[in-house]
CSV table of C-alpha atoms in Angstrom, one decimal:
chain,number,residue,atom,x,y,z
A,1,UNK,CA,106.5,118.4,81.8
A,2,UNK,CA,106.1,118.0,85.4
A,3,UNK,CA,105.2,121.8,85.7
A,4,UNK,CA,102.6,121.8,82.8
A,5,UNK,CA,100.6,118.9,84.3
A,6,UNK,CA,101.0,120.5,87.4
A,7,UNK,CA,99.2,123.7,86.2
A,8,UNK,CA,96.3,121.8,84.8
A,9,UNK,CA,95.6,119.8,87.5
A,10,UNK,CA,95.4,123.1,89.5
A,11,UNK,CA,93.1,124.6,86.9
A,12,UNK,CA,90.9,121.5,87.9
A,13,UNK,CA,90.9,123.0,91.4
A,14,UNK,CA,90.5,126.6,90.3
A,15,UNK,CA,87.2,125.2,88.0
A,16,UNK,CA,86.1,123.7,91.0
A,17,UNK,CA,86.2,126.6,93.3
A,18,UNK,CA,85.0,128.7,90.6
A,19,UNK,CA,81.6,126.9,89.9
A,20,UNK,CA,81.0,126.3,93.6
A,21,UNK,CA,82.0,129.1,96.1
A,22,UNK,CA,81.1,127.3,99.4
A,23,UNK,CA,84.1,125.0,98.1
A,24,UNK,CA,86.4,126.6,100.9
A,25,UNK,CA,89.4,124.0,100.2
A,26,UNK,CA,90.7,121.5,97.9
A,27,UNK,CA,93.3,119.2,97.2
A,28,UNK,CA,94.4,116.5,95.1
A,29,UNK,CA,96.4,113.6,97.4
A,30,UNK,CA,97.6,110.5,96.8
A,31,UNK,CA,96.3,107.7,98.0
A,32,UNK,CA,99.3,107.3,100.4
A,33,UNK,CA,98.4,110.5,102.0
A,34,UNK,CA,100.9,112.8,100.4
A,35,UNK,CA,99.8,116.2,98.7
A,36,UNK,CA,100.1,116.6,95.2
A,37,UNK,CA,98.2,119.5,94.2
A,38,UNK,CA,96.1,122.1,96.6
A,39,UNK,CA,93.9,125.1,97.1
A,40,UNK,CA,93.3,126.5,100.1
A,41,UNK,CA,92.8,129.6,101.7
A,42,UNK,CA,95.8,130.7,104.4
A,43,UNK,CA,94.4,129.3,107.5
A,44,UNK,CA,94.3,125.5,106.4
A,45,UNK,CA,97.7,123.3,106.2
A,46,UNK,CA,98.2,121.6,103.5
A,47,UNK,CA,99.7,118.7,105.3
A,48,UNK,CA,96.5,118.5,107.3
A,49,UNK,CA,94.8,118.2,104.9
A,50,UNK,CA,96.9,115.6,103.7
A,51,UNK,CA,97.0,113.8,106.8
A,52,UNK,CA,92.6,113.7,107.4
A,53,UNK,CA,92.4,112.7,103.8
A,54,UNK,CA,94.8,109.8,104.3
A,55,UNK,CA,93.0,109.3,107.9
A,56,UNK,CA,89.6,109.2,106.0
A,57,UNK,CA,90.5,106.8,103.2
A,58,UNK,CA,92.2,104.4,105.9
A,59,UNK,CA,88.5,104.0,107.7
A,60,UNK,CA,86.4,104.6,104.6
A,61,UNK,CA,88.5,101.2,103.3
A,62,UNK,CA,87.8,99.3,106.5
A,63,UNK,CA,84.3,100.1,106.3
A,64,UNK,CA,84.0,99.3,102.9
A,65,UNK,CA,86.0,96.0,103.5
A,66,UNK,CA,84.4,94.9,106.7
A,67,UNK,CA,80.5,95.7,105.4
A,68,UNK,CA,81.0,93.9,101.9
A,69,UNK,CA,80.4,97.7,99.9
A,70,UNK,CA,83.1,96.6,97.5
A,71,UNK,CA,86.2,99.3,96.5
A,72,UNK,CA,85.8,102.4,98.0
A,73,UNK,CA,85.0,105.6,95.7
A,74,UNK,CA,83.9,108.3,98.4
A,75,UNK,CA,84.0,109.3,102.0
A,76,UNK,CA,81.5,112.0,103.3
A,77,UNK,CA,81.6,113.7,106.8
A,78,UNK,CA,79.0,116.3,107.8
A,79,UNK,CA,80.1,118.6,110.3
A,80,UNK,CA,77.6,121.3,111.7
A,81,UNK,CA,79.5,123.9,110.2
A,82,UNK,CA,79.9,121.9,106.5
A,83,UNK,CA,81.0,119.2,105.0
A,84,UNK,CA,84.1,117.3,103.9
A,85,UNK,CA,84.5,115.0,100.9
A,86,UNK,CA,87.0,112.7,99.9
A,87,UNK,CA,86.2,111.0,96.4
A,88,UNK,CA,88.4,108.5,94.5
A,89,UNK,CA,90.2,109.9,91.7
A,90,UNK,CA,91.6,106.9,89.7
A,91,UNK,CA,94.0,104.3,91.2
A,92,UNK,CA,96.4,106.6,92.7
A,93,UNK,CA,95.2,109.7,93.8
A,94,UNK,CA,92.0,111.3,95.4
A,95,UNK,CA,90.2,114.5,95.5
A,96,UNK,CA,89.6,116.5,99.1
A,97,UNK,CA,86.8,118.8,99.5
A,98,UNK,CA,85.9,121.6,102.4
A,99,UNK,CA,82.5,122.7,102.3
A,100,UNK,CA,80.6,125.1,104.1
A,101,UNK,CA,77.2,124.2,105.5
A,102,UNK,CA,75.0,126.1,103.1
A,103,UNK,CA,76.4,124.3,100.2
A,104,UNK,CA,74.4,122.1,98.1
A,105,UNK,CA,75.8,119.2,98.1
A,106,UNK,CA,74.0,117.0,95.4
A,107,UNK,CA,75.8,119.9,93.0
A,108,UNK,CA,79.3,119.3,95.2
A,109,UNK,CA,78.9,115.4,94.0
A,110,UNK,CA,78.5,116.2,90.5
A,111,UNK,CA,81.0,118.3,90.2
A,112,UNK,CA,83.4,116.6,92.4
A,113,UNK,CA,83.1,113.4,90.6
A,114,UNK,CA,83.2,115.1,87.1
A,115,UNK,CA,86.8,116.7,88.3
A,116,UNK,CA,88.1,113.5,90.0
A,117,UNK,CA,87.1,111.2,86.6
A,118,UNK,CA,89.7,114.4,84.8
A,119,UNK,CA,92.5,114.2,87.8
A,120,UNK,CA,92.0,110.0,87.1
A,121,UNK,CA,92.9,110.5,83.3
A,122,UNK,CA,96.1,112.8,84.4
A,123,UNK,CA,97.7,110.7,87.6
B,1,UNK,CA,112.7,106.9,109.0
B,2,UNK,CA,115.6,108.3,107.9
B,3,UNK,CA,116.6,111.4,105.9
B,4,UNK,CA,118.8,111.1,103.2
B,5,UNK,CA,121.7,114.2,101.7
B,6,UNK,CA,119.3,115.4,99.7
B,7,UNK,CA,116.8,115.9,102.2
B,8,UNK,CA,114.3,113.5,101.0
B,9,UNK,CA,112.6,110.8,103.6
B,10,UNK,CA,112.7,107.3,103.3
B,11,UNK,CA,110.5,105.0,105.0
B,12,UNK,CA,111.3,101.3,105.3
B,13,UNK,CA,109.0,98.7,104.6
B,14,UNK,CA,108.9,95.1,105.2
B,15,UNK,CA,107.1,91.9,103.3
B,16,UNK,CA,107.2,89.5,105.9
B,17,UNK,CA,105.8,85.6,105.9
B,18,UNK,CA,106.5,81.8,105.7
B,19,UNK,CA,108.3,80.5,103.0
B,20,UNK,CA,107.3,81.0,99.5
B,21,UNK,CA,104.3,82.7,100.7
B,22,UNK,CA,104.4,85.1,98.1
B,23,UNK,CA,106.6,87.8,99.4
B,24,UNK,CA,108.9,88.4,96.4
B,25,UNK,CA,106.3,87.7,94.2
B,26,UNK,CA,104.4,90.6,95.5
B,27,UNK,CA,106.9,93.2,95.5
B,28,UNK,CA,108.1,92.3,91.8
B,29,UNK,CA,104.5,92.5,90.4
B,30,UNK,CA,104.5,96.3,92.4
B,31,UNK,CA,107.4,96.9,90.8
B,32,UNK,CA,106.9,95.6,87.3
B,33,UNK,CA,103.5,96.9,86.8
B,34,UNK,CA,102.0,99.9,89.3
B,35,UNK,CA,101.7,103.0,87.6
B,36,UNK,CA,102.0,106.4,89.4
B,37,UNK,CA,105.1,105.1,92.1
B,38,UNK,CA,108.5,105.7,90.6
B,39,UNK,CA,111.1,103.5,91.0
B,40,UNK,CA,115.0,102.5,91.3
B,41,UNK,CA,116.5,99.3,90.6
B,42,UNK,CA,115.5,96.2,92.2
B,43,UNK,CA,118.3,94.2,94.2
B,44,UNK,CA,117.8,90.5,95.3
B,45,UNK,CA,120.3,88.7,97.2
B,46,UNK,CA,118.7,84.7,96.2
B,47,UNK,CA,120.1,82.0,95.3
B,48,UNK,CA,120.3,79.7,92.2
B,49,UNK,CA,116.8,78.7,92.2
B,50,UNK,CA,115.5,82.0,92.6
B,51,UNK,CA,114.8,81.7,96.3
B,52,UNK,CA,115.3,84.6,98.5
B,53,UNK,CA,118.6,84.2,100.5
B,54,UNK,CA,118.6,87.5,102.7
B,55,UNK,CA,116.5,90.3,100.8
B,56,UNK,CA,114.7,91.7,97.9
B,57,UNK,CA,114.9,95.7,97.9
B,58,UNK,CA,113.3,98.4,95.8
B,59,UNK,CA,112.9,101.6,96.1
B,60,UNK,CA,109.8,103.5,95.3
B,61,UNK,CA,108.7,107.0,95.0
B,62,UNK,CA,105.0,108.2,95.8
B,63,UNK,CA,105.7,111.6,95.6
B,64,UNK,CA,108.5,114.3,95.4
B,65,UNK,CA,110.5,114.1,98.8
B,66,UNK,CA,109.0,110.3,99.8
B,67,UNK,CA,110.6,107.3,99.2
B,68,UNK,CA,109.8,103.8,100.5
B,69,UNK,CA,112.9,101.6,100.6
B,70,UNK,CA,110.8,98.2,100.0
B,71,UNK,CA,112.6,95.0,101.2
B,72,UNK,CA,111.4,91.4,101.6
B,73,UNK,CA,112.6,88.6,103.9
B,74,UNK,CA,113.8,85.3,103.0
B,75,UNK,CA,110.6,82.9,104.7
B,76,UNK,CA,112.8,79.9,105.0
B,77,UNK,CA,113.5,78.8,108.5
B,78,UNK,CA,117.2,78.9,108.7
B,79,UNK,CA,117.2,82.6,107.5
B,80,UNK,CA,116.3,84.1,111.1
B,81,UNK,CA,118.9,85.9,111.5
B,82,UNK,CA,118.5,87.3,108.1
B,83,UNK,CA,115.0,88.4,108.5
B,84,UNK,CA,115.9,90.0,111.8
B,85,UNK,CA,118.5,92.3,110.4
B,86,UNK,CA,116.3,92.9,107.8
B,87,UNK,CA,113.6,94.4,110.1
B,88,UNK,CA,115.8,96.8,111.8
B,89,UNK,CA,114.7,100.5,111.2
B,90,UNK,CA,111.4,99.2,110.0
B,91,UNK,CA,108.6,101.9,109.5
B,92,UNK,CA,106.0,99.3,108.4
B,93,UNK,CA,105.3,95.2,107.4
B,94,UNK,CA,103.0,93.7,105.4
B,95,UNK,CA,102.7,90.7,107.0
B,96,UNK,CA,101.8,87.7,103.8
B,97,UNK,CA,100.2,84.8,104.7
B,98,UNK,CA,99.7,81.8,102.8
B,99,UNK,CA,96.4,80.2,102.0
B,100,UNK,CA,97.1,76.8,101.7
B,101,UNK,CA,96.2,74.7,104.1
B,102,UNK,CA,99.4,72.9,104.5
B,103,UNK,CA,101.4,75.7,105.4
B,104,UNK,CA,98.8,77.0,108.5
B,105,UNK,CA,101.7,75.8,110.9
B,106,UNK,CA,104.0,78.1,108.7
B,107,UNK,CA,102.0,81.1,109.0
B,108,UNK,CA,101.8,80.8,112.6
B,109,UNK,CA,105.2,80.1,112.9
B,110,UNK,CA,106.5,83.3,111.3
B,111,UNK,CA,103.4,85.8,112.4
B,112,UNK,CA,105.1,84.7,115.9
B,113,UNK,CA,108.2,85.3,114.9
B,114,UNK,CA,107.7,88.6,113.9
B,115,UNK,CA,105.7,89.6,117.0
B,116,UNK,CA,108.6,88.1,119.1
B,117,UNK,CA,111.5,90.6,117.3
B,118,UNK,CA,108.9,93.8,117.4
B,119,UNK,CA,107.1,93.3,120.5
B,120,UNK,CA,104.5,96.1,121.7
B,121,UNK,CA,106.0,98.5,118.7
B,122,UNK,CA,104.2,95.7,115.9
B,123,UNK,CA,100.8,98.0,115.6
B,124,UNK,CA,101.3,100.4,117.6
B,125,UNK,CA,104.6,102.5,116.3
B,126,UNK,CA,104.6,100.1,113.5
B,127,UNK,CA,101.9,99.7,111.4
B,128,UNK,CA,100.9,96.3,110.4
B,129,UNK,CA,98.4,95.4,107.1
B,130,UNK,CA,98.2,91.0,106.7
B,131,UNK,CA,97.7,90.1,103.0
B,132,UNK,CA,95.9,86.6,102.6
B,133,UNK,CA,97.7,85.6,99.8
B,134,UNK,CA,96.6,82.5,97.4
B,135,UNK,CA,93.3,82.9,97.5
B,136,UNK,CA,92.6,81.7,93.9
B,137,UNK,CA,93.8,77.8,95.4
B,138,UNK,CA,90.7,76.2,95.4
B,139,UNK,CA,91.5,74.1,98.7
B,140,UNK,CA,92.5,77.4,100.1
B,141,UNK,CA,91.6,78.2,103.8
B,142,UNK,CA,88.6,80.5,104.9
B,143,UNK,CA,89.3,84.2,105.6
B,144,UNK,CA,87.8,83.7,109.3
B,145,UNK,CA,90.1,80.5,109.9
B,146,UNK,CA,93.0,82.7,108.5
B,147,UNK,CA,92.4,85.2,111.0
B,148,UNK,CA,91.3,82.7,114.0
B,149,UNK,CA,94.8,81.0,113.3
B,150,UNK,CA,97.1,84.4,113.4
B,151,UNK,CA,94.7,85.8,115.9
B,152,UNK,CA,93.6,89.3,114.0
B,153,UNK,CA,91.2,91.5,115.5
B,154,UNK,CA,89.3,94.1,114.3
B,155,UNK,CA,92.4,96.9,114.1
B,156,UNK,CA,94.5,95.1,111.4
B,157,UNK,CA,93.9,96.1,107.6
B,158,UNK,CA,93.5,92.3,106.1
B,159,UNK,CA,93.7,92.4,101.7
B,160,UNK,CA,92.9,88.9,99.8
B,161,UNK,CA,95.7,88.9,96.9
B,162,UNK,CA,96.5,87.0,94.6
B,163,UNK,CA,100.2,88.0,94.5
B,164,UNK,CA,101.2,86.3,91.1
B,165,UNK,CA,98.1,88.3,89.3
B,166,UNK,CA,98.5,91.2,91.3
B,167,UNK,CA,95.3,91.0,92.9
B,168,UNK,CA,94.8,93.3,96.2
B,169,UNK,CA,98.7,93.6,96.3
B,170,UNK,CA,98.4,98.0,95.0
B,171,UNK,CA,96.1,98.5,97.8
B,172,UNK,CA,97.5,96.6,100.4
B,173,UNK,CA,101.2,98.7,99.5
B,174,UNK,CA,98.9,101.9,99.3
B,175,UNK,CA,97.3,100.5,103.0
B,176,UNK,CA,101.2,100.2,104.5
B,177,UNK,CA,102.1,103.4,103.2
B,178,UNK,CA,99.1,105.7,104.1
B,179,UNK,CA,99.9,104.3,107.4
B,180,UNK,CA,103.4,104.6,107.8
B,181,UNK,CA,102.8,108.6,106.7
B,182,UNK,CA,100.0,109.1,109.4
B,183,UNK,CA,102.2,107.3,111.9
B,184,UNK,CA,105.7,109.0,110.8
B,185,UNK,CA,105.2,112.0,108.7
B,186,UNK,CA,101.9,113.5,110.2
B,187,UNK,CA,102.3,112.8,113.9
């Protein structure tokens, strides 16, 4: 069962990548910072990922907190070289995107969001 | 953190706080109701009115080869001992403070406490998130004084629950563990 769900969530990733090749990497974590599901070319760790995802959430909840935004549902970081998105995916898990710079990124949030509200029903 | 025979890593953490602060309260609505964390049996040690006489302790999975070996303290005073046995090998505390005014002497109390058995290592190797618990008393006291009165700065994660409901408990638990795993697993 484990395996099956597994697959799908992958497909999810696969979809993703598929629609929107400046996606470089993506990954499906939970919210305590552990990997559940990735896709990522061979230079990026999956524990890194992992690890800046749980990084992000930590801050992106302080700031959320702190300046009265309510519950957090995304974290954005623009790099020069691309962009990085961390978006809410239901109560236990979130979805990690790696962008390059060329992307557009209104497109990235729509699909993003469309595959985190699918990973929600799943986790 | 410890490794058990099968390879998997277990990270201890703590519900600390006065005296039927909420403590227990918290960790059996995590355990009765959070989805998506596995978990084994719950084991209190309490006596015959159901207060906590060394521990509560479950264990919970987040993922394949992660566990979190839960435990709470017993609040009341004369368990000392207790609660400092039970913090050995800690990995990370949520610290539960009550919001009634008439246990702000309490609060104090036991936040020193624990700062007196960890020392430098509370916040620095182990990571700290405060629940202000209560807060649905109507008499309860203000956030701000809260802090003023355990004196919290900016670098501690504070969650208003409302442990019997289940209110902020999830994210406070998912606040503890993200930390512990940036502090232990990803350093």
């Amino acid at each position: 069962m484990s395996e099956s769900r597994g697959e799908t969530l992958e497909s999810i990733l696969n979809e993703l990548q598929g629609d929107i090749p400046e996606i470089e990497a993506c990954a499906i974590v939970s919210v305590e910072g552990l990997p559940i599901v990735s896709a990522l070319p061979a230079d990026v760790d999956e524990a890194k990922l992992a690890a800046i995802t749980a990084a992000m959430l930590t801050l992106g909840e302080k700031a959320a907190i702190e300046l009265g935004k309510g519950e957090l549902e995304q974290v954005s970081v623009k790099g020069s070289d691309g962009w990085v998105l961390v978006v809410q995916a239901g109560l236990n898990a979130c979805l990690t995107v790696s962008t390059t710079a060329n992307v557009k990124i209104g497109l990235v949030h729509i699909d993003v969001k469309q595959a985190a509200s699918k990973i929600a029903t799943m986790i | 953190m410890r490794k058990d025979d099968k390879g998997r890593i277990h990270f201890k953490i703590v519900f600390y706080g006065p005296s039927l602060g909420g403590k227990t309260t918290a960790l059996r609505w995590l355990y009765a109701k959070v989805e998506g964390l596995q978990k084994g049996e719950f084991t209190s040690i309490e006596d015959e009115t159901n207060r906590t006489l060394f521990f509560d302790y479950a264990p919970m999975s987040a993922g394949g080869r992660v566990l979190f070996d839960v435990f709470t303290v017993a609040g009341q005073k004369r368990h000392r001992h207790q609660r400092k046995v039970v913090l050995q090998g800690a990995d990370g505390i949520i610290f539960v403070a009550d919001s009634s005014p008439d246990q702000r002497e309490e609060n104090v109390e036991s936040f020193e406490e624990l700062k007196m058995f960890l020392g430098d290592a509370l916040g620095r190797e182990i990571p700290i998130v405060v629940m202000l618990n209560k807060r649905d008393l109507p008499n309860r006291m203000s956030r701000e004084e809260m802090l003023d009165l355990l004196g919290l700065g900016g670098n501690v994660p504070i969650y208003e629950t409302i442990a019997i409901q289940g209110v902020g408990v999830k994210r406070a638990f998912q606040a503890i563990s993200r930390e512990v795993i940036l502090k232990r697993l990803y350093k």
